[in-house]
PDB file of C-alpha atoms in Angstrom:
ATOM      1  CA  UNK A   1       0.013  -0.018  -0.148  1.00  0.00           C
ATOM      2  CA  UNK A   2       1.151   3.458  -0.807  1.00  0.00           C
ATOM      3  CA  UNK A   3       1.467   6.247   1.546  1.00  0.00           C
ATOM      4  CA  UNK A   4      -0.515   9.595   1.089  1.00  0.00           C
ATOM      5  CA  UNK A   5       2.484  11.326  -0.475  1.00  0.00           C
ATOM      6  CA  UNK A   6       2.023   9.101  -3.571  1.00  0.00           C
ATOM      7  CA  UNK A   7      -1.413  10.216  -4.609  1.00  0.00           C
ATOM      8  CA  UNK A   8      -1.469  12.008  -7.850  1.00  0.00           C
ATOM      9  CA  UNK A   9      -5.080  12.980  -7.664  1.00  0.00           C
ATOM     10  CA  UNK A  10      -5.636  15.646  -5.016  1.00  0.00           C
ATOM     11  CA  UNK A  11      -9.101  14.598  -4.131  1.00  0.00           C
ATOM     12  CA  UNK A  12      -8.190  11.139  -3.413  1.00  0.00           C
ATOM     13  CA  UNK A  13      -5.314  12.204  -1.367  1.00  0.00           C
ATOM     14  CA  UNK A  14      -7.658  14.508   0.745  1.00  0.00           C
ATOM     15  CA  UNK A  15     -10.005  11.516   1.315  1.00  0.00           C
ATOM     16  CA  UNK A  16      -7.173   9.150   2.201  1.00  0.00           C
ATOM     17  CA  UNK A  17      -5.765  11.788   4.659  1.00  0.00           C
ATOM     18  CA  UNK A  18      -9.142  12.503   6.237  1.00  0.00           C
ATOM     19  CA  UNK A  19      -9.702   8.681   6.945  1.00  0.00           C
ATOM     20  CA  UNK A  20      -6.140   8.171   8.177  1.00  0.00           C
ATOM     21  CA  UNK A  21      -6.450  11.065  10.692  1.00  0.00           C
ATOM     22  CA  UNK A  22      -9.714   9.775  12.001  1.00  0.00           C
ATOM     23  CA  UNK A  23      -9.145   6.029  12.139  1.00  0.00           C
ATOM     24  CA  UNK A  24     -12.646   4.755  10.966  1.00  0.00           C
ATOM     25  CA  UNK A  25     -15.356   6.869   9.562  1.00  0.00           C
ATOM     26  CA  UNK A  26     -18.681   6.440   7.826  1.00  0.00           C
ATOM     27  CA  UNK A  27     -18.926   7.340   4.188  1.00  0.00           C
ATOM     28  CA  UNK A  28     -21.132  10.244   4.583  1.00  0.00           C
ATOM     29  CA  UNK A  29     -19.076  11.668   7.268  1.00  0.00           C
ATOM     30  CA  UNK A  30     -16.072  11.599   5.337  1.00  0.00           C
ATOM     31  CA  UNK A  31     -17.829  12.896   2.205  1.00  0.00           C
ATOM     32  CA  UNK A  32     -19.278  16.060   4.124  1.00  0.00           C
ATOM     33  CA  UNK A  33     -15.929  16.776   5.820  1.00  0.00           C
ATOM     34  CA  UNK A  34     -13.599  16.476   2.789  1.00  0.00           C
ATOM     35  CA  UNK A  35     -14.055  19.956   1.214  1.00  0.00           C
ATOM     36  CA  UNK A  36     -12.815  20.898  -2.225  1.00  0.00           C
ATOM     37  CA  UNK A  37     -12.713  23.770  -4.574  1.00  0.00           C
ATOM     38  CA  UNK A  38     -15.399  23.389  -7.130  1.00  0.00           C
ATOM     39  CA  UNK A  39     -14.129  23.238 -10.763  1.00  0.00           C
ATOM     40  CA  UNK A  40     -15.314  26.290 -12.711  1.00  0.00           C
ATOM     41  CA  UNK A  41     -14.485  27.671 -16.170  1.00  0.00           C
ATOM     42  CA  UNK A  42     -15.344  31.192 -15.226  1.00  0.00           C
ATOM     43  CA  UNK A  43     -12.548  33.916 -14.726  1.00  0.00           C
ATOM     44  CA  UNK A  44     -11.880  35.010 -11.287  1.00  0.00           C
ATOM     45  CA  UNK A  45     -13.183  38.258  -9.965  1.00  0.00           C
ATOM     46  CA  UNK A  46     -11.099  41.313 -10.395  1.00  0.00           C
ATOM     47  CA  UNK A  47     -11.172  42.106  -6.646  1.00  0.00           C
ATOM     48  CA  UNK A  48     -10.862  39.660  -3.806  1.00  0.00           C
ATOM     49  CA  UNK A  49      -9.602  36.107  -3.957  1.00  0.00           C
ATOM     50  CA  UNK A  50     -11.977  35.275  -6.780  1.00  0.00           C
ATOM     51  CA  UNK A  51     -12.161  31.703  -5.441  1.00  0.00           C
ATOM     52  CA  UNK A  52     -15.366  29.841  -4.959  1.00  0.00           C
ATOM     53  CA  UNK A  53     -15.884  28.498  -1.272  1.00  0.00           C
ATOM     54  CA  UNK A  54     -14.910  24.946  -0.626  1.00  0.00           C
ATOM     55  CA  UNK A  55     -17.686  22.338  -0.812  1.00  0.00           C
ATOM     56  CA  UNK A  56     -18.176  18.519  -0.288  1.00  0.00           C
ATOM     57  CA  UNK A  57     -17.704  16.278  -3.225  1.00  0.00           C
ATOM     58  CA  UNK A  58     -20.968  15.136  -4.866  1.00  0.00           C
ATOM     59  CA  UNK A  59     -22.027  11.674  -3.823  1.00  0.00           C
ATOM     60  CA  UNK A  60     -21.240  10.294  -7.133  1.00  0.00           C
ATOM     61  CA  UNK A  61     -17.635  11.731  -7.431  1.00  0.00           C
ATOM     62  CA  UNK A  62     -16.905  10.751  -3.743  1.00  0.00           C
ATOM     63  CA  UNK A  63     -17.962   7.233  -4.357  1.00  0.00           C
ATOM     64  CA  UNK A  64     -15.850   7.095  -7.654  1.00  0.00           C
ATOM     65  CA  UNK A  65     -12.761   8.016  -5.735  1.00  0.00           C
ATOM     66  CA  UNK A  66     -13.410   5.715  -2.842  1.00  0.00           C
ATOM     67  CA  UNK A  67     -13.809   2.970  -5.109  1.00  0.00           C
ATOM     68  CA  UNK A  68     -10.544   3.641  -6.836  1.00  0.00           C
ATOM     69  CA  UNK A  69      -8.854   4.006  -3.470  1.00  0.00           C
ATOM     70  CA  UNK A  70     -10.350   0.565  -2.422  1.00  0.00           C
ATOM     71  CA  UNK A  71      -9.357  -1.140  -5.688  1.00  0.00           C
ATOM     72  CA  UNK A  72      -5.729   0.164  -5.311  1.00  0.00           C
ATOM     73  CA  UNK A  73      -5.532  -1.076  -1.717  1.00  0.00           C
ATOM     74  CA  UNK A  74      -5.287   2.271   0.035  1.00  0.00           C
ATOM     75  CA  UNK A  75      -8.834   2.050   1.828  1.00  0.00           C
ATOM     76  CA  UNK A  76     -11.106  -0.657   3.112  1.00  0.00           C
ATOM     77  CA  UNK A  77     -14.538  -0.629   4.205  1.00  0.00           C
ATOM     78  CA  UNK A  78     -15.670  -2.738   7.194  1.00  0.00           C
ATOM     79  CA  UNK A  79     -18.598  -2.589   9.535  1.00  0.00           C
ATOM     80  CA  UNK A  80     -19.923   0.301   7.519  1.00  0.00           C
ATOM     81  CA  UNK A  81     -16.880   2.479   8.028  1.00  0.00           C
ATOM     82  CA  UNK A  82     -13.958   3.487   5.855  1.00  0.00           C
ATOM     83  CA  UNK A  83     -10.478   2.718   7.144  1.00  0.00           C
ATOM     84  CA  UNK A  84      -6.950   2.886   5.866  1.00  0.00           C
ATOM     85  CA  UNK A  85      -5.972  -0.440   4.405  1.00  0.00           C
ATOM     86  CA  UNK A  86      -3.200  -0.869   6.772  1.00  0.00           C
ATOM     87  CA  UNK A  87      -0.563  -3.680   5.535  1.00  0.00           C
ATOM     88  CA  UNK A  88      -1.398  -6.077   8.533  1.00  0.00           C
ATOM     89  CA  UNK A  89      -2.781  -9.337   6.964  1.00  0.00           C
ATOM     90  CA  UNK A  90      -1.433 -11.773   9.765  1.00  0.00           C
ATOM     91  CA  UNK A  91      -3.767 -14.504  10.361  1.00  0.00           C
ATOM     92  CA  UNK A  92      -5.107 -15.004  14.120  1.00  0.00           C
ATOM     93  CA  UNK A  93      -2.993 -17.287  16.223  1.00  0.00           C
ATOM     94  CA  UNK A  94      -4.208 -19.186  19.244  1.00  0.00           C
ATOM     95  CA  UNK A  95      -2.275 -19.843  22.442  1.00  0.00           C
ATOM     96  CA  UNK A  96      -3.302 -22.416  25.281  1.00  0.00           C
ATOM     97  CA  UNK A  97      -3.243 -20.785  28.589  1.00  0.00           C
ATOM     98  CA  UNK A  98      -3.766 -23.870  30.796  1.00  0.00           C
ATOM     99  CA  UNK A  99      -6.895 -24.664  29.201  1.00  0.00           C
ATOM    100  CA  UNK A 100      -8.000 -21.258  28.195  1.00  0.00           C
ATOM    101  CA  UNK A 101      -7.593 -20.210  24.551  1.00  0.00           C
ATOM    102  CA  UNK A 102      -6.032 -16.864  23.887  1.00  0.00           C
ATOM    103  CA  UNK A 103      -6.095 -15.338  20.418  1.00  0.00           C
ATOM    104  CA  UNK A 104      -3.354 -13.007  18.902  1.00  0.00           C
ATOM    105  CA  UNK A 105      -4.530 -10.909  16.040  1.00  0.00           C
ATOM    106  CA  UNK A 106      -3.978  -7.598  14.243  1.00  0.00           C
ATOM    107  CA  UNK A 107      -5.620  -4.627  16.117  1.00  0.00           C
ATOM    108  CA  UNK A 108      -8.528  -2.730  14.833  1.00  0.00           C
ATOM    109  CA  UNK A 109      -9.605   0.863  15.646  1.00  0.00           C
ATOM    110  CA  UNK A 110     -12.463  -0.465  17.815  1.00  0.00           C
ATOM    111  CA  UNK A 111      -9.774  -1.925  20.098  1.00  0.00           C
ATOM    112  CA  UNK A 112      -8.598   1.464  21.116  1.00  0.00           C
ATOM    113  CA  UNK A 113     -10.226   1.570  24.441  1.00  0.00           C
ATOM    114  CA  UNK A 114      -9.266  -1.951  25.621  1.00  0.00           C
ATOM    115  CA  UNK A 115      -5.669  -1.511  24.276  1.00  0.00           C
ATOM    116  CA  UNK A 116      -5.154   1.778  26.157  1.00  0.00           C
ATOM    117  CA  UNK A 117      -6.688   0.278  29.345  1.00  0.00           C
ATOM    118  CA  UNK A 118      -4.154  -2.651  29.327  1.00  0.00           C
ATOM    119  CA  UNK A 119      -1.260  -0.337  28.452  1.00  0.00           C
ATOM    120  CA  UNK A 120      -2.082   1.939  31.393  1.00  0.00           C
ATOM    121  CA  UNK A 121      -2.422  -1.016  33.720  1.00  0.00           C
ATOM    122  CA  UNK A 122       0.862  -2.633  32.720  1.00  0.00           C
ATOM    123  CA  UNK A 123       2.715   0.603  32.675  1.00  0.00           C
ATOM    124  CA  UNK A 124       1.619   1.582  36.134  1.00  0.00           C
ATOM    125  CA  UNK A 125       2.501  -1.824  37.723  1.00  0.00           C
ATOM    126  CA  UNK A 126       5.799  -2.230  35.812  1.00  0.00           C
ATOM    127  CA  UNK A 127       6.812   1.576  35.599  1.00  0.00           C
ATOM    128  CA  UNK A 128       6.752   0.884  31.829  1.00  0.00           C
ATOM    129  CA  UNK A 129       7.294   4.736  31.026  1.00  0.00           C
ATOM    130  CA  UNK A 130       7.610   4.490  27.151  1.00  0.00           C
ATOM    131  CA  UNK A 131       4.313   2.455  27.063  1.00  0.00           C
ATOM    132  CA  UNK A 132       2.679   5.069  29.222  1.00  0.00           C
ATOM    133  CA  UNK A 133       3.508   7.829  26.868  1.00  0.00           C
ATOM    134  CA  UNK A 134       2.228   5.580  23.928  1.00  0.00           C
ATOM    135  CA  UNK A 135      -1.243   5.382  25.730  1.00  0.00           C
ATOM    136  CA  UNK A 136      -1.250   9.074  26.205  1.00  0.00           C
ATOM    137  CA  UNK A 137      -0.482   9.549  22.500  1.00  0.00           C
ATOM    138  CA  UNK A 138      -3.157   7.191  21.284  1.00  0.00           C
ATOM    139  CA  UNK A 139      -5.798   8.663  23.569  1.00  0.00           C
ATOM    140  CA  UNK A 140      -4.941  12.334  22.627  1.00  0.00           C
ATOM    141  CA  UNK A 141      -5.218  11.384  18.990  1.00  0.00           C
ATOM    142  CA  UNK A 142      -8.089   8.986  19.318  1.00  0.00           C
ATOM    143  CA  UNK A 143      -6.649   7.067  16.539  1.00  0.00           C
ATOM    144  CA  UNK A 144      -4.937   3.718  17.024  1.00  0.00           C
ATOM    145  CA  UNK A 145      -3.271   2.962  13.593  1.00  0.00           C
ATOM    146  CA  UNK A 146      -1.187   5.170  11.419  1.00  0.00           C
ATOM    147  CA  UNK A 147       0.023   4.930   7.904  1.00  0.00           C
ATOM    148  CA  UNK A 148       1.237   8.209   6.247  1.00  0.00           C
ATOM    149  CA  UNK A 149       4.209   9.855   4.762  1.00  0.00           C
ATOM    150  CA  UNK A 150       5.959  10.286   8.044  1.00  0.00           C
ATOM    151  CA  UNK A 151       5.132   7.166  10.139  1.00  0.00           C
ATOM    152  CA  UNK A 152       3.593   3.706  10.617  1.00  0.00           C
ATOM    153  CA  UNK A 153       1.939   2.598  13.738  1.00  0.00           C
ATOM    154  CA  UNK A 154       0.521  -0.819  14.058  1.00  0.00           C
ATOM    155  CA  UNK A 155      -0.744  -2.978  16.974  1.00  0.00           C
ATOM    156  CA  UNK A 156      -1.480  -6.676  17.535  1.00  0.00           C
ATOM    157  CA  UNK A 157      -3.636  -7.703  20.466  1.00  0.00           C
ATOM    158  CA  UNK A 158      -4.038 -10.776  22.493  1.00  0.00           C
ATOM    159  CA  UNK A 159      -7.693 -11.538  23.643  1.00  0.00           C
ATOM    160  CA  UNK A 160      -9.256 -14.013  25.868  1.00  0.00           C
ATOM    161  CA  UNK A 161     -13.172 -14.238  25.324  1.00  0.00           C
ATOM    162  CA  UNK A 162     -12.893 -11.060  23.342  1.00  0.00           C
ATOM    163  CA  UNK A 163     -11.365  -9.197  26.210  1.00  0.00           C
ATOM    164  CA  UNK A 164      -8.026  -7.614  25.254  1.00  0.00           C
ATOM    165  CA  UNK A 165      -5.276  -8.921  27.807  1.00  0.00           C
ATOM    166  CA  UNK A 166      -2.060  -8.012  25.975  1.00  0.00           C
ATOM    167  CA  UNK A 167      -0.755  -5.797  23.133  1.00  0.00           C
ATOM    168  CA  UNK A 168       2.279  -5.379  20.933  1.00  0.00           C
ATOM    169  CA  UNK A 169       2.952  -2.068  19.074  1.00  0.00           C
ATOM    170  CA  UNK A 170       5.468  -1.265  16.275  1.00  0.00           C
ATOM    171  CA  UNK A 171       6.081   2.179  15.373  1.00  0.00           C
ATOM    172  CA  UNK A 172       8.402   3.262  12.447  1.00  0.00           C
ATOM    173  CA  UNK A 173       9.401   6.632  10.988  1.00  0.00           C
ATOM    174  CA  UNK A 174       9.739   7.386   7.219  1.00  0.00           C
ATOM    175  CA  UNK A 175      12.813   9.641   7.932  1.00  0.00           C
ATOM    176  CA  UNK A 176      15.510   8.458   5.313  1.00  0.00           C
ATOM    177  CA  UNK A 177      18.304   8.114   7.990  1.00  0.00           C
ATOM    178  CA  UNK A 178      16.065   6.211  10.427  1.00  0.00           C
ATOM    179  CA  UNK A 179      13.648   4.424   8.192  1.00  0.00           C
ATOM    180  CA  UNK A 180      15.157   1.101   8.759  1.00  0.00           C
ATOM    181  CA  UNK A 181      14.440   1.223  12.558  1.00  0.00           C
ATOM    182  CA  UNK A 182      11.308   0.796  14.507  1.00  0.00           C
ATOM    183  CA  UNK A 183      10.261   0.836  18.136  1.00  0.00           C
ATOM    184  CA  UNK A 184       8.282  -1.783  19.891  1.00  0.00           C
ATOM    185  CA  UNK A 185       6.261  -1.975  23.019  1.00  0.00           C
ATOM    186  CA  UNK A 186       4.716  -5.257  24.546  1.00  0.00           C
ATOM    187  CA  UNK A 187       2.664  -5.945  27.510  1.00  0.00           C
ATOM    188  CA  UNK A 188       0.501  -8.635  28.986  1.00  0.00           C
ATOM    189  CA  UNK A 189      -1.827  -8.489  32.107  1.00  0.00           C
ATOM    190  CA  UNK A 190      -0.136 -10.287  35.027  1.00  0.00           C
ATOM    191  CA  UNK A 191      -2.530 -13.306  35.096  1.00  0.00           C
ATOM    192  CA  UNK A 192      -1.873 -14.201  31.487  1.00  0.00           C
ATOM    193  CA  UNK A 193       1.861 -14.165  31.639  1.00  0.00           C
ATOM    194  CA  UNK A 194       4.214 -17.289  31.482  1.00  0.00           C
ATOM    195  CA  UNK A 195       2.411 -19.321  28.826  1.00  0.00           C
ATOM    196  CA  UNK A 196       3.908 -18.123  25.567  1.00  0.00           C
ATOM    197  CA  UNK A 197       1.525 -15.387  24.847  1.00  0.00           C
ATOM    198  CA  UNK A 198       4.252 -12.854  24.881  1.00  0.00           C
ATOM    199  CA  UNK A 199       6.306 -14.846  22.400  1.00  0.00           C
ATOM    200  CA  UNK A 200       3.362 -15.346  20.041  1.00  0.00           C
ATOM    201  CA  UNK A 201       2.792 -11.428  20.097  1.00  0.00           C
ATOM    202  CA  UNK A 202       6.388 -10.959  19.368  1.00  0.00           C
ATOM    203  CA  UNK A 203       6.470 -13.263  16.675  1.00  0.00           C
ATOM    204  CA  UNK A 204       3.706 -11.507  14.813  1.00  0.00           C
ATOM    205  CA  UNK A 205       5.208  -8.041  15.419  1.00  0.00           C
ATOM    206  CA  UNK A 206       8.562  -8.838  14.244  1.00  0.00           C
ATOM    207  CA  UNK A 207       7.284 -10.742  11.174  1.00  0.00           C
ATOM    208  CA  UNK A 208       5.259  -7.580  10.330  1.00  0.00           C
ATOM    209  CA  UNK A 209       8.323  -5.333  10.789  1.00  0.00           C
ATOM    210  CA  UNK A 210      10.623  -7.522   8.670  1.00  0.00           C
ATOM    211  CA  UNK A 211       8.012  -7.779   6.066  1.00  0.00           C
ATOM    212  CA  UNK A 212       7.843  -4.046   5.758  1.00  0.00           C
ATOM    213  CA  UNK A 213      11.400  -3.046   5.487  1.00  0.00           C
ATOM    214  CA  UNK A 214      12.460  -2.583   9.157  1.00  0.00           C
ATOM    215  CA  UNK A 215      15.860  -4.019   9.930  1.00  0.00           C
ATOM    216  CA  UNK A 216      16.374  -3.095  13.460  1.00  0.00           C
ATOM    217  CA  UNK A 217      13.757  -2.951  16.292  1.00  0.00           C
ATOM    218  CA  UNK A 218      14.428  -1.472  19.681  1.00  0.00           C
ATOM    219  CA  UNK A 219      12.740  -0.554  23.065  1.00  0.00           C
ATOM    220  CA  UNK A 220      13.544   1.096  26.059  1.00  0.00           C
ATOM    221  CA  UNK A 221      12.809  -0.191  29.850  1.00  0.00           C
ATOM    222  CA  UNK A 222      13.524   0.871  33.321  1.00  0.00           C
ATOM    223  CA  UNK A 223      16.410  -1.377  34.691  1.00  0.00           C
ATOM    224  CA  UNK A 224      14.195  -2.435  37.543  1.00  0.00           C
ATOM    225  CA  UNK A 225      11.976  -4.295  35.124  1.00  0.00           C
ATOM    226  CA  UNK A 226      14.221  -7.462  35.441  1.00  0.00           C
ATOM    227  CA  UNK A 227      11.407  -9.826  34.002  1.00  0.00           C
ATOM    228  CA  UNK A 228      10.776  -7.914  30.867  1.00  0.00           C
ATOM    229  CA  UNK A 229      14.561  -7.607  30.215  1.00  0.00           C
ATOM    230  CA  UNK A 230      15.044 -11.305  30.820  1.00  0.00           C
ATOM    231  CA  UNK A 231      12.196 -12.181  28.490  1.00  0.00           C
ATOM    232  CA  UNK A 232      13.628  -9.922  25.730  1.00  0.00           C
ATOM    233  CA  UNK A 233      17.084 -11.437  26.033  1.00  0.00           C
ATOM    234  CA  UNK A 234      15.452 -14.918  25.802  1.00  0.00           C
ATOM    235  CA  UNK A 235      13.768 -13.845  22.610  1.00  0.00           C
ATOM    236  CA  UNK A 236      17.132 -13.024  21.129  1.00  0.00           C
ATOM    237  CA  UNK A 237      17.318  -9.158  21.942  1.00  0.00           C
ATOM    238  CA  UNK A 238      20.670  -7.607  23.357  1.00  0.00           C
ATOM    239  CA  UNK A 239      21.333  -4.678  25.537  1.00  0.00           C
ATOM    240  CA  UNK A 240      22.680  -1.806  23.435  1.00  0.00           C
ATOM    241  CA  UNK A 241      23.039   0.975  26.103  1.00  0.00           C
ATOM    242  CA  UNK A 242      22.178   2.116  29.490  1.00  0.00           C
ATOM    243  CA  UNK A 243      21.394   5.675  30.433  1.00  0.00           C
ATOM    244  CA  UNK A 244      22.018   6.421  34.220  1.00  0.00           C
ATOM    245  CA  UNK A 245      19.411   7.798  36.194  1.00  0.00           C
ATOM    246  CA  UNK A 246      17.117   8.403  33.411  1.00  0.00           C
ATOM    247  CA  UNK A 247      13.795   7.785  35.267  1.00  0.00           C
ATOM    248  CA  UNK A 248      12.672   9.024  38.635  1.00  0.00           C
ATOM    249  CA  UNK A 249      10.390   6.016  39.882  1.00  0.00           C
ATOM    250  CA  UNK A 250       8.965   6.185  43.382  1.00  0.00           C
ATOM    251  CA  UNK A 251      11.240   9.144  44.122  1.00  0.00           C
ATOM    252  CA  UNK A 252      14.394   7.198  43.195  1.00  0.00           C
ATOM    253  CA  UNK A 253      16.452   7.531  40.017  1.00  0.00           C
ATOM    254  CA  UNK A 254      16.457   4.448  37.920  1.00  0.00           C
ATOM    255  CA  UNK A 255      18.649   3.765  34.838  1.00  0.00           C
ATOM    256  CA  UNK A 256      17.094   3.138  31.460  1.00  0.00           C
ATOM    257  CA  UNK A 257      18.053   0.006  29.531  1.00  0.00           C
ATOM    258  CA  UNK A 258      17.760  -0.027  25.501  1.00  0.00           C
ATOM    259  CA  UNK A 259      17.584  -3.361  23.977  1.00  0.00           C
ATOM    260  CA  UNK A 260      17.530  -4.042  20.337  1.00  0.00           C
ATOM    261  CA  UNK A 261      17.273  -6.904  17.882  1.00  0.00           C
ATOM    262  CA  UNK A 262      18.417  -7.075  14.197  1.00  0.00           C
ATOM    263  CA  UNK A 263      15.782  -8.759  12.120  1.00  0.00           C
ATOM    264  CA  UNK A 264      18.258 -10.269   9.520  1.00  0.00           C
ATOM    265  CA  UNK A 265      20.480 -12.053  12.114  1.00  0.00           C
TER     266      UNK A 265
END
């Protein structure tokens, strides 16, 4: 799928950008909010701007552009809403948690509340500062997934009986000198840990990152989170650096540990 910068038709770019900014929108909502300059053959007025006011596309023209965006793999329509067709096609995977089945799958916009809740819970208990900031960003934007000319942001979720119990996030920049790297956050509620759910989430996320051109993935953790660091090292990650006293947790200075994994190793 192409990003917004690659659209040649200005109206299709406008539609794509509106949907990308809002996560999931009904057709008519998108049509009435994407305002365009009407085409006219008349000469501009001698005074003033001479420009007609912006108006929504007609239903026929809007539907035409949406059909092309869907045909070309830029947008999709599900549950009555238009969405960016994010390149996340991973099939659902299941994990047996001592007789209880958990499912790992790509996230959807509708998962935003559950994901933020789990992130905030894990971030609070484990002092997972980077994840806490991610929850704040997603809440502020009210958009879970991103795919535009400057960034990618995708999520996978782990669910039990349709309740979200864990997440994995991959975020990448399109900056030329850093476009090969991505950040990752991962967390699971305490009662669902230790049965391979984290490894399954990790597998899904790293497969996605590798398949979309990212060569190196990293994340930052407080040095006090021994269990998370040990988990990452068991998954093949290595400690790259430590920043002394980078966090203040419970009124004490705590080092930050950065771990990374090269996907072609």
